[in-house]
Amino acid sequence: MFRRLAAWIDKRRQIRQRWQQDARAMIATHGHHAYYEAQRLAARSRAQGNRSEFWHWAKVASEVARLSPVVEMDMNVVQAIADEEMR
């Protein structure tokens, strides 16, 4: 039982590290628009029906917001991005 718990914890740690790595890469690449880019990728994944990728990019967007105090986060822009990707 302990091994299963330890394996699950390790898997969750690896997933979180992937979110953080992708968030840092977004910040480095897109600067203060990194949050919008992560939201765009989440909306695109959602429109394509790729549920796991949607959750990944939504978590990346939250990590971007957590890691960088200079990113823009206007919900009207996020809604416009989602509407654009759903078309």
Short mmCIF file of N, CA and C in Angstrom, two decimals:
data_model
loop_
_atom_site.label_atom_id
_atom_site.label_comp_id
_atom_site.label_asym_id
_atom_site.label_seq_id
_atom_site.Cartn_x
_atom_site.Cartn_y
_atom_site.Cartn_z
N MET A 1 0.82 -1.19 0.00
CA MET A 1 0.00 0.00 0.00
C MET A 1 0.87 1.26 0.00
N PHE A 2 1.94 1.23 0.79
CA PHE A 2 2.82 2.38 0.87
C PHE A 2 3.47 2.67 -0.49
N ARG A 3 3.83 1.62 -1.21
CA ARG A 3 4.46 1.81 -2.52
C ARG A 3 3.50 2.49 -3.50
N ARG A 4 2.25 2.10 -3.47
CA ARG A 4 1.26 2.72 -4.35
C ARG A 4 1.08 4.20 -4.01
N LEU A 5 1.03 4.50 -2.74
CA LEU A 5 0.89 5.88 -2.31
C LEU A 5 2.12 6.69 -2.72
N ALA A 6 3.28 6.13 -2.51
CA ALA A 6 4.52 6.81 -2.89
C ALA A 6 4.59 7.02 -4.40
N ALA A 7 4.16 6.04 -5.17
CA ALA A 7 4.15 6.16 -6.63
C ALA A 7 3.17 7.24 -7.07
N TRP A 8 2.01 7.29 -6.44
CA TRP A 8 1.01 8.31 -6.78
C TRP A 8 1.53 9.71 -6.46
N ILE A 9 2.16 9.85 -5.29
CA ILE A 9 2.73 11.15 -4.90
C ILE A 9 3.81 11.56 -5.88
N ASP A 10 4.66 10.63 -6.28
CA ASP A 10 5.72 10.93 -7.24
C ASP A 10 5.14 11.35 -8.59
N LYS A 11 4.10 10.65 -9.04
CA LYS A 11 3.45 10.99 -10.30
C LYS A 11 2.86 12.40 -10.24
N ARG A 12 2.18 12.74 -9.15
CA ARG A 12 1.60 14.07 -8.98
C ARG A 12 2.69 15.14 -8.95
N ARG A 13 3.81 14.84 -8.32
CA ARG A 13 4.93 15.78 -8.26
C ARG A 13 5.47 16.04 -9.67
N GLN A 14 5.59 14.99 -10.48
CA GLN A 14 6.07 15.14 -11.85
C GLN A 14 5.10 15.98 -12.69
N ILE A 15 3.81 15.77 -12.50
CA ILE A 15 2.81 16.55 -13.23
C ILE A 15 2.91 18.02 -12.85
N ARG A 16 3.04 18.30 -11.55
CA ARG A 16 3.17 19.69 -11.10
C ARG A 16 4.45 20.32 -11.65
N GLN A 17 5.53 19.57 -11.70
CA GLN A 17 6.78 20.10 -12.26
C GLN A 17 6.61 20.44 -13.74
N ARG A 18 5.84 19.62 -14.45
CA ARG A 18 5.58 19.92 -15.87
C ARG A 18 4.80 21.22 -16.00
N TRP A 19 3.79 21.45 -15.14
CA TRP A 19 3.04 22.72 -15.16
C TRP A 19 3.99 23.89 -14.94
N GLN A 20 4.86 23.74 -13.92
CA GLN A 20 5.76 24.83 -13.58
C GLN A 20 6.77 25.09 -14.70
N GLN A 21 7.29 24.05 -15.31
CA GLN A 21 8.25 24.22 -16.41
C GLN A 21 7.58 24.90 -17.60
N ASP A 22 6.38 24.45 -17.94
CA ASP A 22 5.67 25.07 -19.05
C ASP A 22 5.30 26.52 -18.74
N ALA A 23 4.96 26.80 -17.49
CA ALA A 23 4.64 28.18 -17.09
C ALA A 23 5.87 29.08 -17.21
N ARG A 24 7.00 28.59 -16.75
CA ARG A 24 8.23 29.38 -16.86
C ARG A 24 8.61 29.62 -18.32
N ALA A 25 8.42 28.59 -19.15
CA ALA A 25 8.71 28.73 -20.58
C ALA A 25 7.76 29.75 -21.22
N MET A 26 6.49 29.73 -20.83
CA MET A 26 5.52 30.70 -21.34
C MET A 26 5.92 32.12 -20.95
N ILE A 27 6.31 32.29 -19.70
CA ILE A 27 6.70 33.62 -19.22
C ILE A 27 7.93 34.10 -19.98
N ALA A 28 8.89 33.21 -20.19
CA ALA A 28 10.12 33.59 -20.90
C ALA A 28 9.83 33.92 -22.36
N THR A 29 8.93 33.19 -22.98
CA THR A 29 8.63 33.36 -24.40
C THR A 29 7.67 34.51 -24.67
N HIS A 30 6.61 34.60 -23.86
CA HIS A 30 5.52 35.53 -24.16
C HIS A 30 5.43 36.72 -23.21
N GLY A 31 6.29 36.78 -22.22
CA GLY A 31 6.32 37.93 -21.31
C GLY A 31 4.99 38.17 -20.62
N HIS A 32 4.53 39.42 -20.65
CA HIS A 32 3.31 39.75 -19.92
C HIS A 32 2.04 39.23 -20.59
N HIS A 33 2.16 38.59 -21.76
CA HIS A 33 1.02 37.95 -22.43
C HIS A 33 1.02 36.43 -22.21
N ALA A 34 1.85 35.93 -21.33
CA ALA A 34 1.98 34.48 -21.11
C ALA A 34 0.67 33.86 -20.63
N TYR A 35 -0.04 34.56 -19.76
CA TYR A 35 -1.31 34.04 -19.25
C TYR A 35 -2.30 33.84 -20.39
N TYR A 36 -2.38 34.82 -21.28
CA TYR A 36 -3.30 34.72 -22.41
C TYR A 36 -2.93 33.56 -23.34
N GLU A 37 -1.64 33.36 -23.55
CA GLU A 37 -1.21 32.27 -24.42
C GLU A 37 -1.57 30.91 -23.81
N ALA A 38 -1.37 30.78 -22.51
CA ALA A 38 -1.75 29.52 -21.84
C ALA A 38 -3.27 29.32 -21.92
N GLN A 39 -4.03 30.39 -21.75
CA GLN A 39 -5.48 30.29 -21.87
C GLN A 39 -5.89 29.93 -23.31
N ARG A 40 -5.17 30.46 -24.28
CA ARG A 40 -5.45 30.13 -25.68
C ARG A 40 -5.23 28.64 -25.93
N LEU A 41 -4.15 28.10 -25.42
CA LEU A 41 -3.88 26.67 -25.60
C LEU A 41 -4.91 25.82 -24.86
N ALA A 42 -5.35 26.28 -23.70
CA ALA A 42 -6.41 25.56 -22.97
C ALA A 42 -7.70 25.57 -23.77
N ALA A 43 -8.07 26.74 -24.30
CA ALA A 43 -9.31 26.84 -25.08
C ALA A 43 -9.24 25.99 -26.34
N ARG A 44 -8.08 25.97 -26.99
CA ARG A 44 -7.90 25.17 -28.20
C ARG A 44 -8.05 23.68 -27.87
N SER A 45 -7.45 23.25 -26.77
CA SER A 45 -7.57 21.85 -26.37
C SER A 45 -9.01 21.49 -26.05
N ARG A 46 -9.70 22.40 -25.40
CA ARG A 46 -11.11 22.18 -25.07
C ARG A 46 -11.95 22.07 -26.33
N ALA A 47 -11.71 22.94 -27.29
CA ALA A 47 -12.45 22.92 -28.55
C ALA A 47 -12.20 21.62 -29.32
N GLN A 48 -11.01 21.07 -29.18
CA GLN A 48 -10.66 19.82 -29.86
C GLN A 48 -11.11 18.59 -29.09
N GLY A 49 -11.65 18.81 -27.89
CA GLY A 49 -12.13 17.69 -27.09
C GLY A 49 -11.04 16.95 -26.34
N ASN A 50 -9.87 17.56 -26.23
CA ASN A 50 -8.74 16.93 -25.54
C ASN A 50 -8.76 17.38 -24.07
N ARG A 51 -9.44 16.60 -23.27
CA ARG A 51 -9.69 16.98 -21.88
C ARG A 51 -8.42 17.09 -21.04
N SER A 52 -7.52 16.14 -21.19
CA SER A 52 -6.31 16.15 -20.35
C SER A 52 -5.42 17.35 -20.70
N GLU A 53 -5.31 17.66 -21.99
CA GLU A 53 -4.52 18.83 -22.37
C GLU A 53 -5.19 20.12 -21.93
N PHE A 54 -6.51 20.17 -21.97
CA PHE A 54 -7.22 21.34 -21.46
C PHE A 54 -6.85 21.60 -20.01
N TRP A 55 -6.93 20.56 -19.18
CA TRP A 55 -6.60 20.72 -17.76
C TRP A 55 -5.14 21.11 -17.58
N HIS A 56 -4.27 20.53 -18.39
CA HIS A 56 -2.85 20.87 -18.28
C HIS A 56 -2.64 22.36 -18.53
N TRP A 57 -3.18 22.88 -19.63
CA TRP A 57 -2.95 24.28 -19.96
C TRP A 57 -3.68 25.23 -19.03
N ALA A 58 -4.81 24.80 -18.50
CA ALA A 58 -5.49 25.62 -17.49
C ALA A 58 -4.63 25.72 -16.23
N LYS A 59 -4.01 24.63 -15.84
CA LYS A 59 -3.10 24.66 -14.69
C LYS A 59 -1.85 25.48 -15.00
N VAL A 60 -1.36 25.41 -16.22
CA VAL A 60 -0.21 26.23 -16.61
C VAL A 60 -0.57 27.71 -16.49
N ALA A 61 -1.78 28.07 -16.93
CA ALA A 61 -2.22 29.46 -16.81
C ALA A 61 -2.25 29.90 -15.35
N SER A 62 -2.72 29.03 -14.47
CA SER A 62 -2.74 29.40 -13.05
C SER A 62 -1.32 29.50 -12.49
N GLU A 63 -0.42 28.66 -12.96
CA GLU A 63 0.98 28.76 -12.53
C GLU A 63 1.62 30.05 -13.04
N VAL A 64 1.30 30.43 -14.26
CA VAL A 64 1.81 31.70 -14.81
C VAL A 64 1.36 32.85 -13.91
N ALA A 65 0.09 32.84 -13.57
CA ALA A 65 -0.45 33.89 -12.70
C ALA A 65 0.23 33.88 -11.33
N ARG A 66 0.53 32.69 -10.83
CA ARG A 66 1.17 32.58 -9.52
C ARG A 66 2.63 33.01 -9.55
N LEU A 67 3.33 32.68 -10.64
CA LEU A 67 4.77 32.92 -10.70
C LEU A 67 5.15 34.34 -11.11
N SER A 68 4.33 34.99 -11.92
CA SER A 68 4.72 36.29 -12.48
C SER A 68 3.73 37.39 -12.07
N PRO A 69 4.24 38.39 -11.38
CA PRO A 69 3.34 39.49 -10.98
C PRO A 69 3.07 40.49 -12.10
N VAL A 70 3.71 40.35 -13.25
CA VAL A 70 3.57 41.34 -14.32
C VAL A 70 2.69 40.88 -15.48
N VAL A 71 2.17 39.66 -15.43
CA VAL A 71 1.33 39.20 -16.54
C VAL A 71 -0.03 39.88 -16.51
N GLU A 72 -0.57 40.08 -17.70
CA GLU A 72 -1.89 40.67 -17.82
C GLU A 72 -2.93 39.56 -17.67
N MET A 73 -4.03 39.88 -16.95
CA MET A 73 -5.09 38.90 -16.75
C MET A 73 -6.45 39.59 -16.79
N ASP A 74 -6.85 40.00 -17.97
CA ASP A 74 -8.14 40.63 -18.17
C ASP A 74 -9.13 39.54 -18.60
N MET A 75 -10.17 39.33 -17.83
CA MET A 75 -11.12 38.26 -18.12
C MET A 75 -11.88 38.50 -19.43
N ASN A 76 -12.05 39.75 -19.84
CA ASN A 76 -12.69 40.01 -21.13
C ASN A 76 -11.82 39.49 -22.28
N VAL A 77 -10.51 39.64 -22.14
CA VAL A 77 -9.60 39.11 -23.16
C VAL A 77 -9.63 37.59 -23.16
N VAL A 78 -9.65 36.99 -21.98
CA VAL A 78 -9.72 35.53 -21.87
C VAL A 78 -11.01 35.02 -22.51
N GLN A 79 -12.12 35.69 -22.28
CA GLN A 79 -13.39 35.29 -22.88
C GLN A 79 -13.33 35.41 -24.40
N ALA A 80 -12.72 36.48 -24.90
CA ALA A 80 -12.57 36.65 -26.35
C ALA A 80 -11.70 35.54 -26.95
N ILE A 81 -10.66 35.15 -26.24
CA ILE A 81 -9.78 34.07 -26.70
C ILE A 81 -10.58 32.77 -26.76
N ALA A 82 -11.34 32.47 -25.73
CA ALA A 82 -12.14 31.25 -25.69
C ALA A 82 -13.17 31.25 -26.81
N ASP A 83 -13.83 32.38 -27.03
CA ASP A 83 -14.82 32.46 -28.10
C ASP A 83 -14.18 32.23 -29.46
N GLU A 84 -13.00 32.82 -29.66
CA GLU A 84 -12.27 32.66 -30.93
C GLU A 84 -11.89 31.21 -31.18
N GLU A 85 -11.40 30.54 -30.14
CA GLU A 85 -10.96 29.15 -30.31
C GLU A 85 -12.13 28.19 -30.47
N MET A 86 -13.29 28.52 -29.91
CA MET A 86 -14.45 27.63 -30.02
C MET A 86 -15.10 27.72 -31.41
N ARG A 87 -14.79 28.76 -32.16
CA ARG A 87 -15.35 28.87 -33.52
C ARG A 87 -14.69 27.92 -34.47
#
